[in-house]
Protein backbone atom coordinates (compact mmCIF):
# COMPACT_ATOMS: atom_id res chain seq x y z
CA UNK A 1 89.59 36.07 -140.51
CA UNK A 2 86.94 38.44 -141.70
CA UNK A 3 86.05 38.56 -145.38
CA UNK A 4 88.12 41.30 -147.03
CA UNK A 5 86.27 44.21 -148.57
CA UNK A 6 85.85 43.45 -152.29
CA UNK A 7 88.19 45.53 -154.39
CA UNK A 8 88.12 45.65 -158.16
CA UNK A 9 91.14 44.03 -159.78
CA UNK A 10 92.10 47.14 -161.72
CA UNK A 11 91.72 49.28 -158.60
CA UNK A 12 94.12 47.36 -156.39
CA UNK A 13 97.09 49.44 -155.32
CA UNK A 14 95.87 52.68 -156.91
CA UNK A 15 96.12 55.54 -154.41
CA UNK A 16 94.30 57.95 -156.72
CA UNK A 17 91.49 55.47 -157.26
CA UNK A 18 91.12 54.99 -153.50
CA UNK A 19 91.10 58.74 -152.89
CA UNK A 20 88.32 59.16 -155.45
CA UNK A 21 86.23 56.22 -154.21
CA UNK A 22 84.70 56.75 -150.73
CA UNK A 23 84.20 53.01 -150.16
CA UNK A 24 87.83 52.17 -150.92
CA UNK A 25 89.11 55.16 -148.95
CA UNK A 26 87.06 54.11 -145.92
CA UNK A 27 88.59 50.64 -146.12
CA UNK A 28 92.11 52.08 -146.16
CA UNK A 29 91.43 54.50 -143.29
CA UNK A 30 89.85 51.91 -141.02
CA UNK A 31 92.56 49.36 -141.84
CA UNK A 32 95.23 51.89 -140.87
CA UNK A 33 93.45 52.57 -137.58
CA UNK A 34 93.19 48.88 -136.68
CA UNK A 35 96.87 48.33 -137.49
CA UNK A 36 97.89 51.36 -135.41
CA UNK A 37 96.00 50.02 -132.39
CA UNK A 38 97.69 46.62 -132.79
CA UNK A 39 101.13 48.23 -133.19
CA UNK A 40 101.11 50.11 -129.88
CA UNK A 41 101.48 47.23 -127.38
CA UNK A 42 103.90 45.35 -129.64
CA UNK A 43 106.11 48.41 -130.12
CA UNK A 44 106.21 48.86 -126.35
CA UNK A 45 107.06 45.18 -125.85
CA UNK A 46 109.86 45.33 -128.44
CA UNK A 47 111.28 48.41 -126.71
CA UNK A 48 111.47 46.41 -123.50
CA UNK A 49 113.25 43.58 -125.34
CA UNK A 50 115.77 46.05 -126.74
CA UNK A 51 116.27 47.59 -123.31
CA UNK A 52 115.17 51.10 -124.29
CA UNK A 53 112.39 53.53 -123.39
CA UNK A 54 108.95 52.68 -124.94
CA UNK A 55 109.02 55.88 -126.97
CA UNK A 56 112.02 54.54 -128.92
CA UNK A 57 109.94 51.63 -130.24
CA UNK A 58 106.80 53.72 -130.77
CA UNK A 59 108.63 56.44 -132.68
CA UNK A 60 110.39 53.77 -134.75
CA UNK A 61 107.02 52.29 -135.73
CA UNK A 62 105.75 55.74 -136.74
CA UNK A 63 108.76 56.70 -138.88
CA UNK A 64 109.11 53.23 -140.43
CA UNK A 65 105.44 53.08 -141.48
CA UNK A 66 105.27 56.62 -142.85
CA UNK A 67 108.59 56.39 -144.72
CA UNK A 68 107.98 52.94 -146.25
CA UNK A 69 104.58 54.14 -147.48
CA UNK A 70 106.54 56.30 -149.93
CA UNK A 71 109.72 54.31 -150.53
CA UNK A 72 108.54 50.69 -150.30
CA UNK A 73 108.01 48.35 -153.23
CA UNK A 74 105.07 46.39 -151.76
CA UNK A 75 101.81 48.29 -151.41
CA UNK A 76 99.82 47.84 -148.17
CA UNK A 77 102.69 46.14 -146.35
CA UNK A 78 103.33 47.37 -142.81
CA UNK A 79 106.83 48.08 -141.52
CA UNK A 80 107.56 49.05 -137.91
CA UNK A 81 109.69 48.13 -134.91
CA UNK A 82 110.02 44.33 -134.75
CA UNK A 83 111.08 41.70 -132.26
CA UNK A 84 113.82 40.28 -134.49
CA UNK A 85 115.53 43.66 -134.82
CA UNK A 86 115.03 44.32 -131.11
CA UNK A 87 116.88 41.11 -130.28
CA UNK A 88 119.83 42.10 -132.48
CA UNK A 89 120.20 45.65 -131.14
CA UNK A 90 119.61 44.77 -127.48
CA UNK A 91 123.32 44.06 -126.77
CA UNK A 92 124.25 47.43 -128.31
CA UNK A 93 121.83 49.33 -126.06
CA UNK A 94 122.94 47.31 -123.03
CA UNK A 95 126.69 47.63 -123.53
CA UNK A 96 127.12 50.96 -125.32
CA UNK A 97 123.95 53.00 -124.82
CA UNK A 98 121.19 54.53 -126.94
CA UNK A 99 123.43 56.69 -129.12
CA UNK A 100 125.35 53.65 -130.36
CA UNK A 101 122.05 51.86 -130.99
CA UNK A 102 120.86 54.76 -133.16
CA UNK A 103 124.17 54.79 -135.05
CA UNK A 104 123.78 51.05 -135.62
CA UNK A 105 120.29 51.53 -137.07
CA UNK A 106 121.51 54.26 -139.45
CA UNK A 107 124.43 52.12 -140.64
CA UNK A 108 122.08 49.15 -141.09
CA UNK A 109 119.91 51.30 -143.35
CA UNK A 110 122.93 52.27 -145.46
CA UNK A 111 123.90 48.59 -145.77
CA UNK A 112 120.35 47.67 -146.83
CA UNK A 113 120.40 50.32 -149.55
CA UNK A 114 123.78 49.08 -150.80
CA UNK A 115 122.77 45.40 -150.79
CA UNK A 116 119.52 46.16 -152.61
CA UNK A 117 121.29 48.20 -155.31
CA UNK A 118 123.66 45.23 -155.76
CA UNK A 119 120.66 42.98 -156.44
CA UNK A 120 120.28 40.95 -153.25
CA UNK A 121 116.49 40.86 -153.80
CA UNK A 122 117.02 38.54 -156.76
CA UNK A 123 118.18 35.85 -154.32
CA UNK A 124 114.52 35.39 -153.36
CA UNK A 125 114.14 33.08 -156.36
CA UNK A 126 116.32 30.53 -154.56
CA UNK A 127 113.94 30.15 -151.63
CA UNK A 128 111.90 26.95 -152.21
CA UNK A 129 108.16 26.74 -151.74
CA UNK A 130 108.57 24.39 -148.77
CA UNK A 131 110.57 27.08 -146.96
CA UNK A 132 107.84 29.63 -147.71
CA UNK A 133 105.19 27.28 -146.32
CA UNK A 134 107.32 26.64 -143.22
CA UNK A 135 107.89 30.39 -142.88
CA UNK A 136 104.14 31.06 -142.93
CA UNK A 137 103.32 28.27 -140.48
CA UNK A 138 106.12 29.29 -138.12
CA UNK A 139 104.87 32.85 -138.26
CA UNK A 140 101.39 31.72 -137.26
CA UNK A 141 102.82 29.80 -134.31
CA UNK A 142 104.97 32.74 -133.18
CA UNK A 143 102.03 35.14 -133.39
CA UNK A 144 99.96 32.80 -131.22
CA UNK A 145 102.68 32.06 -128.67
CA UNK A 146 103.36 35.80 -128.35
CA UNK A 147 99.85 36.12 -126.92
CA UNK A 148 100.38 33.52 -124.17
CA UNK A 149 101.93 35.95 -121.66
CA UNK A 150 98.68 37.92 -121.86
CA UNK A 151 96.65 34.77 -121.18
CA UNK A 152 98.59 33.29 -118.28
CA UNK A 153 98.37 34.52 -114.71
CA UNK A 154 95.68 37.08 -115.53
CA UNK A 155 92.23 37.77 -114.01
CA UNK A 156 89.54 35.30 -115.06
CA UNK A 157 87.60 38.08 -116.82
CA UNK A 158 90.27 38.14 -119.52
CA UNK A 159 89.18 34.76 -120.88
CA UNK A 160 85.49 35.56 -121.58
CA UNK A 161 86.60 38.90 -123.04
CA UNK A 162 88.93 37.13 -125.46
CA UNK A 163 86.11 34.73 -126.41
CA UNK A 164 83.75 37.63 -127.06
CA UNK A 165 86.40 39.33 -129.18
CA UNK A 166 86.90 36.17 -131.23
CA UNK A 167 83.15 35.76 -131.77
CA UNK A 168 82.84 39.37 -132.98
CA UNK A 169 85.74 38.96 -135.41
CA UNK A 170 84.35 35.68 -136.78
CA UNK A 171 80.63 36.49 -136.92
CA UNK A 172 80.45 40.20 -137.77
CA UNK A 173 81.74 39.82 -141.36
CA UNK A 174 78.79 37.50 -142.04
CA UNK A 175 76.50 40.47 -141.34
CA UNK A 176 78.50 43.41 -142.69
CA UNK A 177 81.99 44.37 -143.85
CA UNK A 178 81.43 48.13 -143.68
CA UNK A 179 83.68 48.34 -140.60
CA UNK A 180 86.59 45.94 -139.99
CA UNK A 181 85.58 43.34 -137.42
CA UNK A 182 88.84 43.71 -135.42
CA UNK A 183 88.13 47.42 -134.91
CA UNK A 184 84.59 46.67 -133.71
CA UNK A 185 85.94 44.08 -131.26
CA UNK A 186 88.47 46.55 -129.85
CA UNK A 187 85.87 49.33 -129.44
CA UNK A 188 83.24 47.07 -127.85
CA UNK A 189 85.61 45.48 -125.34
CA UNK A 190 87.15 48.85 -124.45
CA UNK A 191 83.69 50.35 -123.89
CA UNK A 192 82.69 47.41 -121.71
CA UNK A 193 85.88 47.68 -119.68
CA UNK A 194 85.33 51.39 -119.01
CA UNK A 195 81.54 51.14 -118.44
CA UNK A 196 81.79 48.30 -115.93
CA UNK A 197 85.15 49.33 -114.47
CA UNK A 198 86.63 45.92 -115.20
CA UNK A 199 89.99 45.25 -113.59
CA UNK A 200 91.86 43.67 -116.48
CA UNK A 201 95.32 44.34 -118.01
CA UNK A 202 95.30 47.17 -120.54
CA UNK A 203 97.69 48.89 -122.95
CA UNK A 204 98.71 51.35 -120.27
CA UNK A 205 100.13 48.49 -118.23
CA UNK A 206 102.61 47.69 -121.03
CA UNK A 207 104.54 50.93 -120.55
CA UNK A 208 104.34 54.71 -120.49
CA UNK A 209 103.18 56.38 -123.71
CA UNK A 210 105.13 59.42 -125.03
CA UNK A 211 103.62 62.88 -124.67
CA UNK A 212 105.73 64.72 -127.29
CA UNK A 213 106.57 64.39 -130.97
CA UNK A 214 109.80 62.78 -132.19
CA UNK A 215 112.62 65.22 -133.01
CA UNK A 216 115.57 65.06 -135.38
CA UNK A 217 118.81 64.09 -133.68
CA UNK A 218 122.37 63.09 -134.44
CA UNK A 219 123.84 60.23 -132.39
CA UNK A 220 126.63 61.41 -130.09
CA UNK A 221 129.26 58.83 -130.96
CA UNK A 222 132.89 59.29 -132.06
CA UNK A 223 133.22 59.21 -135.85
CA UNK A 224 136.11 56.76 -135.88
CA UNK A 225 137.11 53.35 -137.16
CA UNK A 226 136.76 52.01 -133.63
CA UNK A 227 133.09 53.05 -133.56
CA UNK A 228 132.57 51.52 -137.00
CA UNK A 229 134.18 48.25 -135.89
CA UNK A 230 131.94 48.23 -132.82
CA UNK A 231 128.60 48.75 -134.55
CA UNK A 232 129.27 47.17 -137.96
CA UNK A 233 128.58 43.52 -136.97
CA UNK A 234 125.29 44.48 -135.33
CA UNK A 235 124.35 46.73 -138.28
CA UNK A 236 125.02 43.93 -140.75
CA UNK A 237 122.85 41.59 -138.68
CA UNK A 238 120.01 44.15 -138.54
CA UNK A 239 120.29 44.73 -142.30
CA UNK A 240 120.27 41.01 -143.11
CA UNK A 241 117.40 40.10 -140.80
CA UNK A 242 115.38 43.11 -141.93
CA UNK A 243 115.84 42.42 -145.62
CA UNK A 244 115.08 38.72 -145.29
CA UNK A 245 111.87 39.19 -143.29
CA UNK A 246 110.72 42.11 -145.46
CA UNK A 247 111.29 40.34 -148.76
CA UNK A 248 109.66 37.15 -147.48
CA UNK A 249 106.67 39.16 -146.28
CA UNK A 250 106.45 40.96 -149.62
CA UNK A 251 106.37 37.62 -151.42
CA UNK A 252 103.64 36.39 -149.07
CA UNK A 253 101.52 39.49 -149.74
CA UNK A 254 102.12 39.02 -153.48
CA UNK A 255 100.53 35.58 -153.21
CA UNK A 256 97.60 36.81 -151.11
CA UNK A 257 96.77 39.75 -153.38
CA UNK A 258 97.66 38.09 -156.71
CA UNK A 259 99.87 41.05 -157.53
CA UNK A 260 103.58 41.71 -158.04
CA UNK A 261 105.90 43.85 -155.95
CA UNK A 262 109.24 45.48 -156.68
CA UNK A 263 111.56 43.59 -154.35
CA UNK A 264 114.60 45.75 -155.12
CA UNK A 265 112.66 48.91 -154.31
CA UNK A 266 111.34 47.30 -151.15
CA UNK A 267 114.89 46.47 -150.11
CA UNK A 268 116.34 49.96 -150.51
CA UNK A 269 113.06 51.42 -149.22
CA UNK A 270 113.60 49.52 -145.98
CA UNK A 271 117.09 50.96 -145.83
CA UNK A 272 115.85 54.53 -146.29
CA UNK A 273 113.17 53.94 -143.64
CA UNK A 274 115.79 52.72 -141.14
CA UNK A 275 118.02 55.72 -141.87
CA UNK A 276 115.11 58.11 -141.27
CA UNK A 277 114.12 56.16 -138.16
CA UNK A 278 117.63 56.36 -136.76
CA UNK A 279 117.80 60.12 -137.19
CA UNK A 280 114.52 60.44 -135.29
CA UNK A 281 115.73 58.32 -132.39
CA UNK A 282 114.00 55.05 -133.33
CA UNK A 283 115.27 51.52 -132.77
CA UNK A 284 114.87 50.40 -136.39
CA UNK A 285 112.63 47.71 -137.82
CA UNK A 286 111.38 45.90 -140.89
CA UNK A 287 108.17 44.46 -142.33
CA UNK A 288 105.74 43.19 -139.69
CA UNK A 289 103.94 40.11 -140.92
CA UNK A 290 101.22 40.00 -138.28
CA UNK A 291 100.21 43.62 -138.79
CA UNK A 292 100.47 43.20 -142.55
CA UNK A 293 98.02 40.31 -142.33
CA UNK A 294 95.64 42.51 -140.33
CA UNK A 295 95.94 45.21 -142.97
CA UNK A 296 95.71 43.06 -146.09
CA UNK A 297 93.79 39.96 -145.09
CA UNK A 298 91.49 41.05 -142.27
CA UNK A 299 90.81 44.64 -143.31
CA UNK A 300 91.10 44.38 -147.10
CA UNK A 301 93.57 47.25 -147.59
CA UNK A 302 95.48 47.34 -150.86
CA UNK A 303 97.23 50.73 -151.13
CA UNK A 304 99.97 52.80 -149.54
CA UNK A 305 97.29 54.92 -147.86
CA UNK A 306 96.68 52.33 -145.15
CA UNK A 307 100.42 52.00 -144.45
CA UNK A 308 100.85 55.77 -144.20
CA UNK A 309 97.79 56.20 -142.01
CA UNK A 310 98.87 53.38 -139.70
CA UNK A 311 101.93 55.44 -138.83
CA UNK A 312 100.01 58.70 -138.55
CA UNK A 313 97.26 57.17 -136.41
CA UNK A 314 99.89 55.56 -134.20
CA UNK A 315 101.48 58.94 -133.46
CA UNK A 316 98.11 60.67 -132.93
CA UNK A 317 96.90 57.91 -130.63
CA UNK A 318 99.97 57.70 -128.39
CA UNK A 319 100.71 61.43 -128.23
CA UNK A 320 97.27 63.03 -128.52
CA UNK A 321 94.98 60.32 -127.17
CA UNK A 322 97.37 58.41 -124.94
CA UNK A 323 95.02 58.41 -121.97
CA UNK A 324 92.25 56.81 -124.04
CA UNK A 325 94.50 54.29 -125.77
CA UNK A 326 95.89 53.21 -122.40
CA UNK A 327 92.39 51.96 -121.46
CA UNK A 328 92.20 49.41 -124.32
CA UNK A 329 92.14 45.94 -122.72
CA UNK A 330 94.90 43.63 -123.87
CA UNK A 331 92.20 40.94 -124.24
CA UNK A 332 90.86 42.78 -127.30
CA UNK A 333 94.25 42.90 -129.00
CA UNK A 334 94.94 39.27 -128.07
CA UNK A 335 91.69 38.24 -129.77
CA UNK A 336 92.72 40.12 -132.92
CA UNK A 337 96.16 38.51 -133.01
CA UNK A 338 94.79 35.00 -132.37
CA UNK A 339 92.57 35.35 -135.43
CA UNK A 340 95.54 36.67 -137.40
CA UNK A 341 97.43 33.54 -136.34
CA UNK A 342 94.58 31.26 -137.44
CA UNK A 343 94.27 33.05 -140.76
CA UNK A 344 98.01 32.99 -141.39
CA UNK A 345 98.50 29.24 -140.86
CA UNK A 346 98.52 27.19 -144.07
CA UNK A 347 96.19 24.48 -142.78
CA UNK A 348 96.19 22.64 -146.10
CA UNK A 349 99.94 22.05 -145.82
CA UNK A 350 99.58 20.11 -142.56
CA UNK A 351 96.49 18.09 -143.41
CA UNK A 352 97.10 14.28 -143.33
CA UNK A 353 96.07 14.00 -146.99
CA UNK A 354 98.65 16.58 -148.08
CA UNK A 355 101.40 15.12 -145.89
CA UNK A 356 100.85 11.64 -147.36
CA UNK A 357 101.09 13.00 -150.90
CA UNK A 358 104.04 15.35 -150.34
CA UNK A 359 107.59 13.98 -150.86
CA UNK A 360 109.35 13.39 -147.56
CA UNK A 361 112.12 15.85 -148.50
CA UNK A 362 109.60 18.68 -148.96
CA UNK A 363 107.96 17.94 -145.62
CA UNK A 364 111.38 17.77 -143.93
CA UNK A 365 112.29 21.23 -145.21
CA UNK A 366 109.01 22.66 -143.94
CA UNK A 367 109.41 21.03 -140.52
CA UNK A 368 113.02 22.22 -140.14
CA UNK A 369 111.99 25.77 -141.02
CA UNK A 370 109.19 25.72 -138.46
CA UNK A 371 111.22 24.01 -135.74
CA UNK A 372 114.24 26.32 -135.97
CA UNK A 373 112.05 29.42 -136.14
CA UNK A 374 110.02 28.45 -133.10
CA UNK A 375 113.11 27.32 -131.15
CA UNK A 376 115.04 30.55 -131.82
CA UNK A 377 112.01 32.84 -132.00
CA UNK A 378 113.63 34.28 -135.13
CA UNK A 379 112.17 33.90 -138.61
CA UNK A 380 115.50 34.67 -140.27
CA UNK A 381 117.24 31.69 -138.63
CA UNK A 382 114.35 29.45 -139.65
CA UNK A 383 114.49 30.51 -143.29
CA UNK A 384 118.28 30.07 -143.43
CA UNK A 385 118.01 26.60 -141.88
CA UNK A 386 115.21 25.67 -144.28
CA UNK A 387 117.15 26.82 -147.34
CA UNK A 388 120.29 24.95 -146.24
CA UNK A 389 118.25 21.79 -145.62
CA UNK A 390 116.63 22.09 -149.04
CA UNK A 391 120.04 22.51 -150.67
CA UNK A 392 121.46 19.41 -148.97
CA UNK A 393 118.43 17.28 -149.81
CA UNK A 394 118.41 18.51 -153.40
CA UNK A 395 122.11 17.77 -153.82
CA UNK A 396 121.60 14.31 -152.29
CA UNK A 397 118.71 13.60 -154.65
CA UNK A 398 120.48 14.84 -157.78
CA UNK A 399 123.67 12.95 -156.88
CA UNK A 400 121.82 9.66 -157.42
CA UNK A 401 121.00 10.63 -161.01
CA UNK A 402 124.62 10.02 -162.03
CA UNK A 403 125.75 6.60 -163.24
CA UNK A 404 128.76 4.99 -164.90
CA UNK A 405 127.95 2.20 -167.36
CA UNK A 406 130.66 -0.10 -168.79
CA UNK A 407 130.02 -0.45 -172.54
CA UNK A 408 128.74 -3.77 -173.81
CA UNK A 409 131.50 -4.01 -176.42
CA UNK A 410 135.20 -3.29 -176.37
CA UNK A 411 137.88 -3.28 -179.07
CA UNK A 412 140.37 -6.18 -179.34
CA UNK A 413 143.88 -6.48 -180.71
CA UNK A 414 145.06 -8.90 -183.45
CA UNK A 415 145.37 -11.72 -180.94
CA UNK A 416 141.75 -11.31 -179.82
CA UNK A 417 142.61 -9.79 -176.45
CA UNK A 418 140.55 -6.90 -175.19
CA UNK A 419 142.47 -3.73 -176.06
CA UNK A 420 140.04 -0.93 -175.16
CA UNK A 421 137.32 -0.53 -172.53
CA UNK A 422 134.58 2.08 -172.95
CA UNK A 423 132.68 3.66 -170.02
CA UNK A 424 129.63 5.85 -170.48
CA UNK A 425 128.95 8.50 -167.82
CA UNK A 426 125.45 9.90 -167.50
CA UNK A 427 124.05 12.71 -165.35
CA UNK A 428 124.87 16.08 -163.85
CA UNK A 429 128.34 16.11 -162.33
CA UNK A 430 129.04 18.41 -159.39
CA UNK A 431 130.62 18.09 -155.94
CA UNK A 432 127.90 15.80 -154.53
CA UNK A 433 127.62 13.45 -157.50
CA UNK A 434 131.23 13.33 -158.70
CA UNK A 435 132.98 12.45 -155.44
CA UNK A 436 132.11 8.74 -155.81
CA UNK A 437 132.86 8.75 -159.53
CA UNK A 438 136.50 7.84 -158.94
CA UNK A 439 135.47 4.49 -157.44
CA UNK A 440 133.39 3.37 -160.42
CA UNK A 441 136.31 2.22 -162.60
CA UNK A 442 138.34 -1.01 -162.58
CA UNK A 443 141.85 0.41 -162.69
CA UNK A 444 143.60 -2.94 -162.17
CA UNK A 445 141.76 -5.18 -164.63
CA UNK A 446 140.92 -2.71 -167.39
CA UNK A 447 142.97 -3.00 -170.61
CA UNK A 448 145.68 -0.58 -171.72
CA UNK A 449 143.29 1.89 -173.36
CA UNK A 450 140.21 3.35 -171.64
CA UNK A 451 137.63 5.65 -173.19
CA UNK A 452 135.24 7.63 -170.99
CA UNK A 453 132.27 8.78 -173.04
CA UNK A 454 130.61 11.82 -171.44
CA UNK A 455 128.12 12.64 -174.17
CA UNK A 456 125.27 12.33 -171.66
CA UNK A 457 126.95 14.19 -168.81
CA UNK A 458 127.66 17.81 -167.87
CA UNK A 459 130.49 19.18 -165.74
CA UNK A 460 129.33 21.90 -163.34
CA UNK A 461 132.25 22.59 -161.02
CA UNK A 462 135.92 22.23 -160.20
CA UNK A 463 135.27 19.19 -158.01
CA UNK A 464 134.30 17.18 -161.07
CA UNK A 465 137.38 18.32 -163.02
CA UNK A 466 139.55 17.30 -160.06
CA UNK A 467 137.82 13.90 -159.99
CA UNK A 468 138.48 13.35 -163.71
CA UNK A 469 142.14 14.29 -163.16
CA UNK A 470 142.29 11.75 -160.33
CA UNK A 471 140.80 9.02 -162.54
CA UNK A 472 143.30 9.79 -165.30
CA UNK A 473 146.21 9.76 -162.82
CA UNK A 474 145.17 6.38 -161.39
CA UNK A 475 145.12 4.78 -164.85
CA UNK A 476 148.42 6.43 -165.85
CA UNK A 477 150.07 5.14 -162.67
CA UNK A 478 149.32 1.65 -163.98
CA UNK A 479 150.71 2.40 -167.45
CA UNK A 480 147.31 2.85 -169.09
CA UNK A 481 145.92 5.66 -171.22
CA UNK A 482 142.58 7.44 -170.82
CA UNK A 483 140.63 9.36 -173.45
CA UNK A 484 137.67 11.50 -172.36
CA UNK A 485 135.27 12.17 -175.23
CA UNK A 486 131.81 13.62 -175.88
CA UNK A 487 131.98 16.68 -173.62
CA UNK A 488 129.69 19.55 -174.55
CA UNK A 489 131.28 22.94 -175.19
CA UNK A 490 130.70 24.36 -171.69
CA UNK A 491 132.03 21.24 -169.98
CA UNK A 492 135.02 21.04 -172.32
CA UNK A 493 135.88 24.70 -171.71
CA UNK A 494 135.70 24.22 -167.94
CA UNK A 495 137.87 21.09 -168.04
CA UNK A 496 140.52 22.66 -170.30
CA UNK A 497 140.73 25.72 -168.03
CA UNK A 498 141.01 23.79 -164.74
CA UNK A 499 142.53 20.41 -165.55
CA UNK A 500 146.04 19.99 -164.14
CA UNK A 501 145.71 23.09 -161.94
CA UNK A 502 143.80 21.51 -159.06
CA UNK A 503 145.38 19.73 -156.11
CA UNK A 504 144.63 16.03 -155.93
CA UNK A 505 141.80 15.24 -153.56
CA UNK A 506 141.55 11.48 -153.96
């Protein structure tokens, strides 16, 4: 991608600083314009996926961007209508109509606000780095594959136009960064298309652009429990997918900009944006990673100004300058998105040197995240699959850290016979590591008294307490006594509270 415009560390994210500094303000304005141009064809495409009129997706992108510019917790991040949300709401539009879709979006916003207030954003800390890497790489692949329909079965002129666009985006930043290279590529290719009357697909071919402003509306649906039961599952899905993608994108932008965002505010900000969008007849949305990369990485934007202007420019372009925007060749936007894809991919993570050094479990998590995301075309499913895989592999790895060691010495009675056997248990005991614990003792041949020393172990869950109860029961069934010693305070408290109250599982 192009080299971002240099921004002083203490100036990043400051709206007032940008407003007072012409150079920074120009960066924000031009970034917003480039993002708006890239949003138009995608918003139209997502409207088609959802089965609604193009204006529903375009108005959603406008209201989402403008609202999140004020309510969001991550500066310079772009929110608009998205493919993942479109896929979720499509059945609602198909089976129940637009009014039910709008009601679903409003309810999804309310759910997002509630979940964020309850602290769901804090769950981000449980997403491993390997999932984040897989998320980024899958995103790059999805961005690229989304351009393939615009490259297949098209006039041959499209291909040289895409190449020219790529060359402009790559080479122009080496000469100047005054104007974002993607914007220059779009303007040049549009001018060439008009001047030479080139017959290539353009934005106008994607769908009709609206000619009026969005208006406030109330969905015409019955306010009843039946309506709530109908839309609630879809609303919960929209809320979950939107929060997950938005918080993941916020974390990605945090890493790119070396700054911190308020994830809780971003969560409820997304909810407010969806509520506003619903009341203006939009299809809902969440953070858009591709457009955010254009804004932050390619154009160098760092404040809420660019996000706000992206929405404003979008509305001005489609309503006031729709005839001009319709002439933009899709080849120009494809070139921009291909470079976004290249810049988004974490190439270091897939280099042979890195793969040889990385533990196989980490690589597996990354691959699962990428594979599921690409297969389902849904980033949320990929992240969930990656997290679940990481959990299973972690539990499997930690389970092997537990061991039972028979003591080297045992007490004897007056006749010299072994009277007591001591076992030492080491490690972290939870469902994965304690299930096999019951098989580590010699119930038949051990003497009458058995001591289990757990000074180097910790009990984490009820499964372990149930296992210890099972061990004790097996010895008692053979007329032998068991004494468990050495538990730390937390483990002892857990065992005293649960022991004898759990059904036998062995």
